[in-house]
Amino acid sequence: MDTAPTITQEPDEPDCADRFTRVQSSAEFGELRRSHRSFAFPLTVAFVAWYLLYVLLSNFAGDFMGTTVVGNINIAFVFGLAQFLTTFLIAWWYSRHAAARIDPKAEALKAGLEASK
């Protein structure tokens, strides 16, 4: 006979799922999501557009991408290195944004959630 283990809960302790649902529907959580989305979504779209520009220019503008900048370095090589540079810059910029605007809000929500246990 399989029986599921029973979890005892104090009568005045709110159900965990109810607490999570309350936090998720709170204005503070909505603000946290907006802070993340207002930064991440536009930057993601911009980076994907920048990457696709690089791919399209490589495929359809070979003469332009083959233009020598200095020595054996051409525009395609510069654009390729710029892809790496922008990736690291975006990661750095996001970490600063998260530390300043997202993490404090997330910590406040976490503290409130843990306090309501």
A tleap script that builds the chain and sets N, CA, C and O, in Angstrom:
source leaprc.protein.ff14SB
mol = sequence {
  NMET ASP THR ALA PRO THR ILE THR GLN GLU
  PRO ASP GLU PRO ASP CYS ALA ASP ARG PHE
  THR ARG VAL GLN SER SER ALA GLU PHE GLY
  GLU LEU ARG ARG SER HIE ARG SER PHE ALA
  PHE PRO LEU THR VAL ALA PHE VAL ALA TRP
  TYR LEU LEU TYR VAL LEU LEU SER ASN PHE
  ALA GLY ASP PHE MET GLY THR THR VAL VAL
  GLY ASN ILE ASN ILE ALA PHE VAL PHE GLY
  LEU ALA GLN PHE LEU THR THR PHE LEU ILE
  ALA TRP TRP TYR SER ARG HIE ALA ALA ALA
  ARG ILE ASP PRO LYS ALA GLU ALA LEU LYS
  ALA GLY LEU GLU ALA SER CLYS
}
set mol.1.N position { 0.840 -1.173 0.000 }
set mol.1.CA position { 0.000 0.000 0.000 }
set mol.1.C position { 0.886 1.238 0.000 }
set mol.1.O position { 1.647 1.458 0.943 }
set mol.2.N position { 0.792 2.055 -1.062 }
set mol.2.CA position { 1.583 3.281 -1.143 }
set mol.2.C position { 0.812 4.420 -0.510 }
set mol.2.O position { -0.326 4.716 -0.876 }
set mol.3.N position { 1.451 5.031 0.426 }
set mol.3.CA position { 0.833 6.213 1.024 }
set mol.3.C position { 1.803 7.355 0.923 }
set mol.3.O position { 2.999 7.203 1.170 }
set mol.4.N position { 1.285 8.480 0.564 }
set mol.4.CA position { 2.127 9.670 0.464 }
set mol.4.C position { 2.399 10.190 1.867 }
set mol.4.O position { 1.523 10.150 2.731 }
set mol.5.N position { 3.610 10.676 2.091 }
set mol.5.CA position { 3.899 11.215 3.416 }
set mol.5.C position { 3.046 12.457 3.666 }
set mol.5.O position { 2.792 13.252 2.761 }
set mol.6.N position { 2.624 12.595 4.881 }
set mol.6.CA position { 1.827 13.769 5.225 }
set mol.6.C position { 2.742 14.839 5.796 }
set mol.6.O position { 3.684 14.558 6.538 }
set mol.7.N position { 2.441 16.039 5.437 }
set mol.7.CA position { 3.218 17.180 5.927 }
set mol.7.C position { 2.337 17.917 6.909 }
set mol.7.O position { 1.246 18.381 6.579 }
set mol.8.N position { 2.838 18.009 8.113 }
set mol.8.CA position { 2.056 18.736 9.107 }
set mol.8.C position { 2.371 20.211 8.994 }
set mol.8.O position { 3.505 20.613 8.735 }
set mol.9.N position { 1.364 20.981 9.191 }
set mol.9.CA position { 1.513 22.415 9.053 }
set mol.9.C position { 0.811 23.066 10.227 }
set mol.9.O position { -0.278 22.655 10.628 }
set mol.10.N position { 1.443 24.072 10.763 }
set mol.10.CA position { 0.833 24.815 11.856 }
set mol.10.C position { -0.443 25.470 11.342 }
set mol.10.O position { -0.485 25.900 10.190 }
set mol.11.N position { -1.473 25.555 12.160 }
set mol.11.CA position { -2.734 26.139 11.687 }
set mol.11.C position { -2.601 27.586 11.226 }
set mol.11.O position { -3.315 28.006 10.315 }
set mol.12.N position { -1.701 28.358 11.837 }
set mol.12.CA position { -1.597 29.760 11.455 }
set mol.12.C position { -0.496 30.011 10.414 }
set mol.12.O position { -0.292 31.153 10.001 }
set mol.13.N position { 0.206 28.969 9.992 }
set mol.13.CA position { 1.259 29.131 8.977 }
set mol.13.C position { 0.634 29.132 7.593 }
set mol.13.O position { -0.069 28.187 7.234 }
set mol.14.N position { 0.883 30.204 6.787 }
set mol.14.CA position { 0.282 30.232 5.452 }
set mol.14.C position { 0.896 29.162 4.560 }
set mol.14.O position { 2.067 28.811 4.700 }
set mol.15.N position { 0.100 28.662 3.660 }
set mol.15.CA position { 0.573 27.666 2.708 }
set mol.15.C position { 1.661 28.288 1.830 }
set mol.15.O position { 1.553 29.445 1.424 }
set mol.16.N position { 2.700 27.520 1.544 }
set mol.16.CA position { 3.843 28.011 0.770 }
set mol.16.C position { 3.406 28.513 -0.607 }
set mol.16.O position { 3.845 29.573 -1.054 }
set mol.17.N position { 2.552 27.759 -1.267 }
set mol.17.CA position { 2.085 28.172 -2.598 }
set mol.17.C position { 1.308 29.476 -2.518 }
set mol.17.O position { 1.411 30.321 -3.407 }
set mol.18.N position { 0.530 29.641 -1.453 }
set mol.18.CA position { -0.221 30.893 -1.285 }
set mol.18.C position { 0.729 32.072 -1.095 }
set mol.18.O position { 0.499 33.155 -1.633 }
set mol.19.N position { 1.793 31.857 -0.331 }
set mol.19.CA position { 2.770 32.931 -0.128 }
set mol.19.C position { 3.430 33.315 -1.446 }
set mol.19.O position { 3.577 34.499 -1.746 }
set mol.20.N position { 3.826 32.319 -2.233 }
set mol.20.CA position { 4.462 32.610 -3.522 }
set mol.20.C position { 3.486 33.321 -4.461 }
set mol.20.O position { 3.871 34.244 -5.179 }
set mol.21.N position { 2.240 32.893 -4.454 }
set mol.21.CA position { 1.234 33.531 -5.306 }
set mol.21.C position { 1.019 34.978 -4.889 }
set mol.21.O position { 0.895 35.861 -5.738 }
set mol.22.N position { 0.975 35.223 -3.579 }
set mol.22.CA position { 0.811 36.592 -3.085 }
set mol.22.C position { 1.981 37.471 -3.505 }
set mol.22.O position { 1.786 38.613 -3.923 }
set mol.23.N position { 3.200 36.940 -3.395 }
set mol.23.CA position { 4.380 37.724 -3.789 }
set mol.23.C position { 4.355 37.977 -5.288 }
set mol.23.O position { 4.645 39.086 -5.735 }
set mol.24.N position { 4.014 36.962 -6.063 }
set mol.24.CA position { 3.995 37.108 -7.512 }
set mol.24.C position { 2.967 38.133 -7.969 }
set mol.24.O position { 3.180 38.804 -8.978 }
set mol.25.N position { 1.881 38.265 -7.263 }
set mol.25.CA position { 0.861 39.231 -7.665 }
set mol.25.C position { 1.059 40.602 -7.011 }
set mol.25.O position { 0.243 41.501 -7.208 }
set mol.26.N position { 2.122 40.767 -6.243 }
set mol.26.CA position { 2.361 42.045 -5.564 }
set mol.26.C position { 2.916 43.093 -6.531 }
set mol.26.O position { 3.489 42.767 -7.571 }
set mol.27.N position { 2.729 44.345 -6.161 }
set mol.27.CA position { 3.252 45.451 -6.971 }
set mol.27.C position { 4.778 45.449 -6.981 }
set mol.27.O position { 5.396 45.820 -7.979 }
set mol.28.N position { 5.385 45.031 -5.870 }
set mol.28.CA position { 6.848 44.993 -5.791 }
set mol.28.C position { 7.430 43.988 -6.789 }
set mol.28.O position { 8.445 44.255 -7.432 }
set mol.29.N position { 6.775 42.831 -6.909 }
set mol.29.CA position { 7.251 41.827 -7.864 }
set mol.29.C position { 7.065 42.328 -9.295 }
set mol.29.O position { 7.918 42.109 -10.156 }
set mol.30.N position { 5.945 42.999 -9.537 }
set mol.30.CA position { 5.715 43.580 -10.862 }
set mol.30.C position { 6.790 44.597 -11.212 }
set mol.30.O position { 7.257 44.645 -12.350 }
set mol.31.N position { 7.180 45.404 -10.243 }
set mol.31.CA position { 8.245 46.387 -10.465 }
set mol.31.C position { 9.585 45.688 -10.727 }
set mol.31.O position { 10.368 46.137 -11.564 }
set mol.32.N position { 9.841 44.602 -10.019 }
set mol.32.CA position { 11.066 43.832 -10.244 }
set mol.32.C position { 11.095 43.286 -11.669 }
set mol.32.O position { 12.119 43.372 -12.346 }
set mol.33.N position { 9.994 42.736 -12.118 }
set mol.33.CA position { 9.922 42.216 -13.490 }
set mol.33.C position { 10.088 43.325 -14.514 }
set mol.33.O position { 10.779 43.149 -15.518 }
set mol.34.N position { 9.451 44.482 -14.262 }
set mol.34.CA position { 9.601 45.610 -15.182 }
set mol.34.C position { 11.047 46.091 -15.252 }
set mol.34.O position { 11.549 46.413 -16.329 }
set mol.35.N position { 11.712 46.137 -14.100 }
set mol.35.CA position { 13.116 46.567 -14.075 }
set mol.35.C position { 13.982 45.646 -14.922 }
set mol.35.O position { 14.863 46.096 -15.655 }
set mol.36.N position { 13.717 44.356 -14.808 }
set mol.36.CA position { 14.507 43.391 -15.587 }
set mol.36.C position { 14.163 43.487 -17.075 }
set mol.36.O position { 15.051 43.577 -17.923 }
set mol.37.N position { 12.871 43.468 -17.375 }
set mol.37.CA position { 12.451 43.464 -18.775 }
set mol.37.C position { 12.808 44.749 -19.504 }
set mol.37.O position { 13.175 44.716 -20.678 }
set mol.38.N position { 12.703 45.880 -18.819 }
set mol.38.CA position { 12.987 47.150 -19.496 }
set mol.38.C position { 14.457 47.266 -19.873 }
set mol.38.O position { 14.810 48.056 -20.749 }
set mol.39.N position { 15.309 46.496 -19.228 }
set mol.39.CA position { 16.722 46.491 -19.577 }
set mol.39.C position { 17.042 45.339 -20.532 }
set mol.39.O position { 17.658 45.543 -21.578 }
set mol.40.N position { 16.623 44.140 -20.168 }
set mol.40.CA position { 17.043 42.944 -20.902 }
set mol.40.C position { 16.439 42.845 -22.298 }
set mol.40.O position { 17.153 42.517 -23.246 }
set mol.41.N position { 15.160 43.117 -22.450 }
set mol.41.CA position { 14.531 42.934 -23.753 }
set mol.41.C position { 15.069 43.890 -24.819 }
set mol.41.O position { 15.452 43.427 -25.894 }
set mol.42.N position { 15.114 45.199 -24.572 }
set mol.42.CA position { 15.649 46.084 -25.615 }
set mol.42.C position { 17.113 45.797 -25.945 }
set mol.42.O position { 17.520 45.866 -27.105 }
set mol.43.N position { 17.892 45.476 -24.926 }
set mol.43.CA position { 19.301 45.195 -25.175 }
set mol.43.C position { 19.475 43.892 -25.961 }
set mol.43.O position { 20.361 43.790 -26.810 }
set mol.44.N position { 18.646 42.919 -25.682 }
set mol.44.CA position { 18.698 41.660 -26.432 }
set mol.44.C position { 18.333 41.895 -27.896 }
set mol.44.O position { 18.999 41.384 -28.797 }
set mol.45.N position { 17.280 42.666 -28.129 }
set mol.45.CA position { 16.872 42.974 -29.509 }
set mol.45.C position { 17.988 43.729 -30.235 }
set mol.45.O position { 18.294 43.438 -31.391 }
set mol.46.N position { 18.591 44.696 -29.547 }
set mol.46.CA position { 19.673 45.472 -30.168 }
set mol.46.C position { 20.870 44.587 -30.491 }
set mol.46.O position { 21.470 44.724 -31.557 }
set mol.47.N position { 21.221 43.683 -29.584 }
set mol.47.CA position { 22.373 42.830 -29.840 }
set mol.47.C position { 22.092 41.842 -30.969 }
set mol.47.O position { 22.962 41.595 -31.804 }
set mol.48.N position { 20.906 41.285 -31.003 }
set mol.48.CA position { 20.563 40.348 -32.087 }
set mol.48.C position { 20.575 41.085 -33.428 }
set mol.48.O position { 21.047 40.545 -34.428 }
set mol.49.N position { 20.059 42.312 -33.452 }
set mol.49.CA position { 20.087 43.103 -34.690 }
set mol.49.C position { 21.528 43.377 -35.114 }
set mol.49.O position { 21.855 43.282 -36.297 }
set mol.50.N position { 22.382 43.714 -34.166 }
set mol.50.CA position { 23.799 43.963 -34.440 }
set mol.50.C position { 24.464 42.704 -34.983 }
set mol.50.O position { 25.244 42.777 -35.932 }
set mol.51.N position { 24.164 41.553 -34.391 }
set mol.51.CA position { 24.731 40.294 -34.865 }
set mol.51.C position { 24.232 39.970 -36.270 }
set mol.51.O position { 25.014 39.569 -37.133 }
set mol.52.N position { 22.924 40.143 -36.501 }
set mol.52.CA position { 22.381 39.855 -37.829 }
set mol.52.C position { 22.940 40.803 -38.885 }
set mol.52.O position { 23.140 40.400 -40.031 }
set mol.53.N position { 23.192 42.050 -38.516 }
set mol.53.CA position { 23.836 42.975 -39.438 }
set mol.53.C position { 25.198 42.436 -39.853 }
set mol.53.O position { 25.557 42.472 -41.030 }
set mol.54.N position { 25.947 41.939 -38.888 }
set mol.54.CA position { 27.268 41.354 -39.167 }
set mol.54.C position { 27.139 40.164 -40.122 }
set mol.54.O position { 27.901 40.046 -41.082 }
set mol.55.N position { 26.186 39.298 -39.857 }
set mol.55.CA position { 25.992 38.113 -40.709 }
set mol.55.C position { 25.550 38.534 -42.112 }
set mol.55.O position { 26.078 38.040 -43.108 }
set mol.56.N position { 24.583 39.444 -42.185 }
set mol.56.CA position { 24.094 39.880 -43.499 }
set mol.56.C position { 25.169 40.594 -44.303 }
set mol.56.O position { 25.303 40.362 -45.504 }
set mol.57.N position { 25.935 41.461 -43.651 }
set mol.57.CA position { 27.025 42.137 -44.360 }
set mol.57.C position { 28.076 41.129 -44.833 }
set mol.57.O position { 28.634 41.267 -45.921 }
set mol.58.N position { 28.336 40.123 -44.011 }
set mol.58.CA position { 29.310 39.099 -44.407 }
set mol.58.C position { 28.843 38.321 -45.629 }
set mol.58.O position { 29.645 37.930 -46.477 }
set mol.59.N position { 27.535 38.102 -45.707 }
set mol.59.CA position { 26.998 37.328 -46.827 }
set mol.59.C position { 26.765 38.154 -48.086 }
set mol.59.O position { 27.010 37.679 -49.195 }
set mol.60.N position { 26.297 39.374 -47.922 }
set mol.60.CA position { 25.845 40.143 -49.080 }
set mol.60.C position { 26.697 41.365 -49.416 }
set mol.60.O position { 26.491 41.994 -50.455 }
set mol.61.N position { 27.626 41.699 -48.571 }
set mol.61.CA position { 28.485 42.864 -48.841 }
set mol.61.C position { 29.950 42.456 -48.671 }
set mol.61.O position { 30.704 43.052 -47.901 }
set mol.62.N position { 30.314 41.430 -49.410 }
set mol.62.CA position { 31.666 40.887 -49.302 }
set mol.62.C position { 32.759 41.895 -49.622 }
set mol.62.O position { 33.804 41.917 -48.972 }
set mol.63.N position { 32.512 42.726 -50.622 }
set mol.63.CA position { 33.519 43.733 -50.981 }
set mol.63.C position { 33.721 44.736 -49.853 }
set mol.63.O position { 34.849 45.107 -49.530 }
set mol.64.N position { 32.607 45.172 -49.254 }
set mol.64.CA position { 32.710 46.105 -48.131 }
set mol.64.C position { 33.420 45.457 -46.945 }
set mol.64.O position { 34.314 46.058 -46.351 }
set mol.65.N position { 33.021 44.229 -46.600 }
set mol.65.CA position { 33.619 43.555 -45.443 }
set mol.65.C position { 35.084 43.205 -45.696 }
set mol.65.O position { 35.861 43.058 -44.752 }
set mol.66.N position { 35.456 43.075 -46.949 }
set mol.66.CA position { 36.842 42.766 -47.280 }
set mol.66.C position { 37.739 43.992 -47.369 }
set mol.66.O position { 38.937 43.867 -47.620 }
set mol.67.N position { 37.174 45.160 -47.167 }
set mol.67.CA position { 37.958 46.394 -47.229 }
set mol.67.C position { 39.025 46.387 -46.151 }
set mol.67.O position { 38.734 46.163 -44.976 }
set mol.68.N position { 40.246 46.629 -46.551 }
set mol.68.CA position { 41.365 46.631 -45.613 }
set mol.68.C position { 41.337 47.891 -44.753 }
set mol.68.O position { 41.187 49.008 -45.247 }
set mol.69.N position { 41.487 47.671 -43.456 }
set mol.69.CA position { 41.550 48.793 -42.514 }
set mol.69.C position { 43.004 49.169 -42.292 }
set mol.69.O position { 43.392 50.323 -42.477 }
set mol.70.N position { 43.807 48.188 -41.893 }
set mol.70.CA position { 45.240 48.386 -41.710 }
set mol.70.C position { 45.929 47.020 -41.833 }
set mol.70.O position { 45.496 46.049 -41.212 }
set mol.71.N position { 46.967 46.948 -42.607 }
set mol.71.CA position { 47.689 45.686 -42.781 }
set mol.71.C position { 46.774 44.608 -43.336 }
set mol.71.O position { 46.134 44.790 -44.372 }
set mol.72.N position { 46.721 43.469 -42.627 }
set mol.72.CA position { 45.858 42.362 -43.044 }
set mol.72.C position { 44.514 42.369 -42.319 }
set mol.72.O position { 43.765 41.395 -42.395 }
set mol.73.N position { 44.214 43.429 -41.639 }
set mol.73.CA position { 42.963 43.521 -40.881 }
set mol.73.C position { 41.919 44.221 -41.746 }
set mol.73.O position { 42.126 45.337 -42.223 }
set mol.74.N position { 40.789 43.535 -41.935 }
set mol.74.CA position { 39.718 44.108 -42.750 }
set mol.74.C position { 38.502 44.428 -41.875 }
set mol.74.O position { 38.504 44.163 -40.672 }
set mol.75.N position { 37.486 44.988 -42.483 }
set mol.75.CA position { 36.291 45.394 -41.741 }
set mol.75.C position { 35.595 44.187 -41.122 }
set mol.75.O position { 35.079 44.292 -40.009 }
set mol.76.N position { 35.565 43.068 -41.793 }
set mol.76.CA position { 34.931 41.866 -41.240 }
set mol.76.C position { 35.604 41.449 -39.931 }
set mol.76.O position { 34.922 41.073 -38.978 }
set mol.77.N position { 36.923 41.511 -39.880 }
set mol.77.CA position { 37.654 41.151 -38.671 }
set mol.77.C position { 37.334 42.138 -37.540 }
set mol.77.O position { 37.155 41.737 -36.390 }
set mol.78.N position { 37.264 43.411 -37.874 }
set mol.78.CA position { 36.933 44.437 -36.872 }
set mol.78.C position { 35.519 44.211 -36.340 }
set mol.78.O position { 35.292 44.285 -35.132 }
set mol.79.N position { 34.560 43.933 -37.243 }
set mol.79.CA position { 33.190 43.655 -36.804 }
set mol.79.C position { 33.143 42.410 -35.930 }
set mol.79.O position { 32.423 42.383 -34.931 }
set mol.80.N position { 33.894 41.385 -36.290 }
set mol.80.CA position { 33.936 40.157 -35.492 }
set mol.80.C position { 34.463 40.414 -34.089 }
set mol.80.O position { 33.901 39.921 -33.111 }
set mol.81.N position { 35.531 41.179 -33.988 }
set mol.81.CA position { 36.063 41.530 -32.659 }
set mol.81.C position { 35.075 42.410 -31.898 }
set mol.81.O position { 34.959 42.305 -30.677 }
set mol.82.N position { 34.372 43.266 -32.611 }
set mol.82.CA position { 33.374 44.123 -31.966 }
set mol.82.C position { 32.233 43.291 -31.379 }
set mol.82.O position { 31.628 43.687 -30.382 }
set mol.83.N position { 31.938 42.153 -31.985 }
set mol.83.CA position { 30.914 41.259 -31.423 }
set mol.83.C position { 31.335 40.789 -30.027 }
set mol.83.O position { 30.531 40.794 -29.095 }
set mol.84.N position { 32.592 40.386 -29.895 }
set mol.84.CA position { 33.093 39.964 -28.584 }
set mol.84.C position { 33.069 41.125 -27.599 }
set mol.84.O position { 32.650 40.965 -26.453 }
set mol.85.N position { 33.510 42.268 -28.040 }
set mol.85.CA position { 33.552 43.444 -27.172 }
set mol.85.C position { 32.151 43.813 -26.690 }
set mol.85.O position { 31.955 44.064 -25.501 }
set mol.86.N position { 31.184 43.848 -27.589 }
set mol.86.CA position { 29.827 44.207 -27.170 }
set mol.86.C position { 29.232 43.154 -26.240 }
set mol.86.O position { 28.467 43.495 -25.338 }
set mol.87.N position { 29.568 41.890 -26.441 }
set mol.87.CA position { 29.089 40.850 -25.535 }
set mol.87.C position { 29.581 41.105 -24.119 }
set mol.87.O position { 28.796 41.046 -23.172 }
set mol.88.N position { 30.862 41.385 -23.961 }
set mol.88.CA position { 31.408 41.646 -22.628 }
set mol.88.C position { 30.886 42.959 -22.053 }
set mol.88.O position { 30.629 43.049 -20.852 }
set mol.89.N position { 30.728 43.971 -22.891 }
set mol.89.CA position { 30.175 45.239 -22.402 }
set mol.89.C position { 28.741 45.084 -21.917 }
set mol.89.O position { 28.370 45.658 -20.893 }
set mol.90.N position { 27.934 44.318 -22.635 }
set mol.90.CA position { 26.551 44.089 -22.225 }
set mol.90.C position { 26.518 43.323 -20.907 }
set mol.90.O position { 25.729 43.655 -20.022 }
set mol.91.N position { 27.360 42.305 -20.764 }
set mol.91.CA position { 27.403 41.545 -19.508 }
set mol.91.C position { 27.809 42.443 -18.345 }
set mol.91.O position { 27.221 42.361 -17.267 }
set mol.92.N position { 28.796 43.289 -18.551 }
set mol.92.CA position { 29.240 44.220 -17.502 }
set mol.92.C position { 28.128 45.215 -17.165 }
set mol.92.O position { 27.851 45.479 -15.995 }
set mol.93.N position { 27.503 45.758 -18.199 }
set mol.93.CA position { 26.441 46.743 -18.009 }
set mol.93.C position { 25.264 46.117 -17.266 }
set mol.93.O position { 24.692 46.739 -16.371 }
set mol.94.N position { 24.896 44.871 -17.637 }
set mol.94.CA position { 23.794 44.192 -16.956 }
set mol.94.C position { 24.140 43.920 -15.499 }
set mol.94.O position { 23.282 44.069 -14.629 }
set mol.95.N position { 25.363 43.530 -15.216 }
set mol.95.CA position { 25.730 43.255 -13.817 }
set mol.95.C position { 25.625 44.527 -12.978 }
set mol.95.O position { 25.208 44.472 -11.821 }
set mol.96.N position { 25.993 45.647 -13.540 }
set mol.96.CA position { 25.841 46.925 -12.824 }
set mol.96.C position { 24.361 47.270 -12.639 }
set mol.96.O position { 23.946 47.698 -11.561 }
set mol.97.N position { 23.582 47.083 -13.685 }
set mol.97.CA position { 22.143 47.347 -13.606 }
set mol.97.C position { 21.489 46.436 -12.565 }
set mol.97.O position { 20.688 46.894 -11.751 }
set mol.98.N position { 21.831 45.156 -12.594 }
set mol.98.CA position { 21.242 44.213 -11.647 }
set mol.98.C position { 21.628 44.556 -10.214 }
set mol.98.O position { 20.786 44.508 -9.317 }
set mol.99.N position { 22.886 44.900 -9.993 }
set mol.99.CA position { 23.330 45.237 -8.640 }
set mol.99.C position { 22.645 46.495 -8.118 }
set mol.99.O position { 22.367 46.603 -6.924 }
set mol.100.N position { 22.376 47.435 -8.998 }
set mol.100.CA position { 21.788 48.704 -8.569 }
set mol.100.C position { 20.263 48.670 -8.500 }
set mol.100.O position { 19.680 49.272 -7.599 }
set mol.101.N position { 19.607 47.982 -9.430 }
set mol.101.CA position { 18.149 48.090 -9.526 }
set mol.101.C position { 17.381 46.805 -9.299 }
set mol.101.O position { 16.238 46.847 -8.844 }
set mol.102.N position { 17.981 45.660 -9.606 }
set mol.102.CA position { 17.233 44.412 -9.501 }
set mol.102.C position { 17.497 43.702 -8.177 }
set mol.102.O position { 16.561 43.293 -7.491 }
set mol.103.N position { 18.760 43.559 -7.822 }
set mol.103.CA position { 19.104 42.818 -6.612 }
set mol.103.C position { 18.484 43.391 -5.338 }
set mol.103.O position { 17.984 42.617 -4.522 }
set mol.104.N position { 18.492 44.717 -5.127 }
set mol.104.CA position { 17.859 45.230 -3.903 }
set mol.104.C position { 16.364 44.897 -3.827 }
set mol.104.O position { 15.855 44.572 -2.755 }
set mol.105.N position { 15.664 44.979 -4.962 }
set mol.105.CA position { 14.238 44.651 -4.974 }
set mol.105.C position { 14.019 43.164 -4.729 }
set mol.105.O position { 13.101 42.776 -4.006 }
set mol.106.N position { 14.864 42.336 -5.331 }
set mol.106.CA position { 14.744 40.894 -5.142 }
set mol.106.C position { 15.048 40.519 -3.694 }
set mol.106.O position { 14.368 39.666 -3.124 }
set mol.107.N position { 16.050 41.140 -3.099 }
set mol.107.CA position { 16.378 40.861 -1.702 }
set mol.107.C position { 15.244 41.274 -0.775 }
set mol.107.O position { 14.946 40.573 0.192 }
set mol.108.N position { 14.610 42.404 -1.059 }
set mol.108.CA position { 13.485 42.855 -0.234 }
set mol.108.C position { 12.316 41.865 -0.331 }
set mol.108.O position { 11.689 41.543 0.678 }
set mol.109.N position { 12.029 41.389 -1.538 }
set mol.109.CA position { 10.973 40.392 -1.702 }
set mol.109.C position { 11.328 39.097 -0.988 }
set mol.109.O position { 10.482 38.482 -0.339 }
set mol.110.N position { 12.582 38.689 -1.112 }
set mol.110.CA position { 13.029 37.459 -0.453 }
set mol.110.C position { 12.920 37.598 1.064 }
set mol.110.O position { 12.449 36.680 1.736 }
set mol.111.N position { 13.346 38.722 1.600 }
set mol.111.CA position { 13.273 38.938 3.048 }
set mol.111.C position { 11.824 38.926 3.513 }
set mol.111.O position { 11.516 38.354 4.558 }
set mol.112.N position { 10.931 39.551 2.749 }
set mol.112.CA position { 9.522 39.550 3.107 }
set mol.112.C position { 8.921 38.162 3.047 }
set mol.112.O position { 8.093 37.804 3.885 }
set mol.113.N position { 9.324 37.390 2.081 }
set mol.113.CA position { 8.836 36.020 1.931 }
set mol.113.C position { 9.340 35.135 3.070 }
set mol.113.O position { 8.590 34.327 3.618 }
set mol.114.N position { 10.620 35.295 3.420 }
set mol.114.CA position { 11.174 34.494 4.506 }
set mol.114.C position { 10.603 34.912 5.852 }
set mol.114.O position { 10.462 34.080 6.748 }
set mol.115.N position { 10.279 36.172 6.003 }
set mol.115.CA position { 9.707 36.654 7.261 }
set mol.115.C position { 8.289 36.140 7.458 }
set mol.115.O position { 7.814 36.041 8.589 }
set mol.116.N position { 7.619 35.818 6.374 }
set mol.116.CA position { 6.231 35.355 6.491 }
set mol.116.C position { 6.137 33.854 6.699 }
set mol.116.O position { 5.039 33.299 6.655 }
set mol.117.N position { 7.253 33.186 6.923 }
set mol.117.CA position { 7.227 31.729 7.160 }
set mol.117.C position { 6.565 31.413 8.470 }
set mol.117.O position { 6.451 30.244 8.838 }
savepdb mol mol.pdb
quit
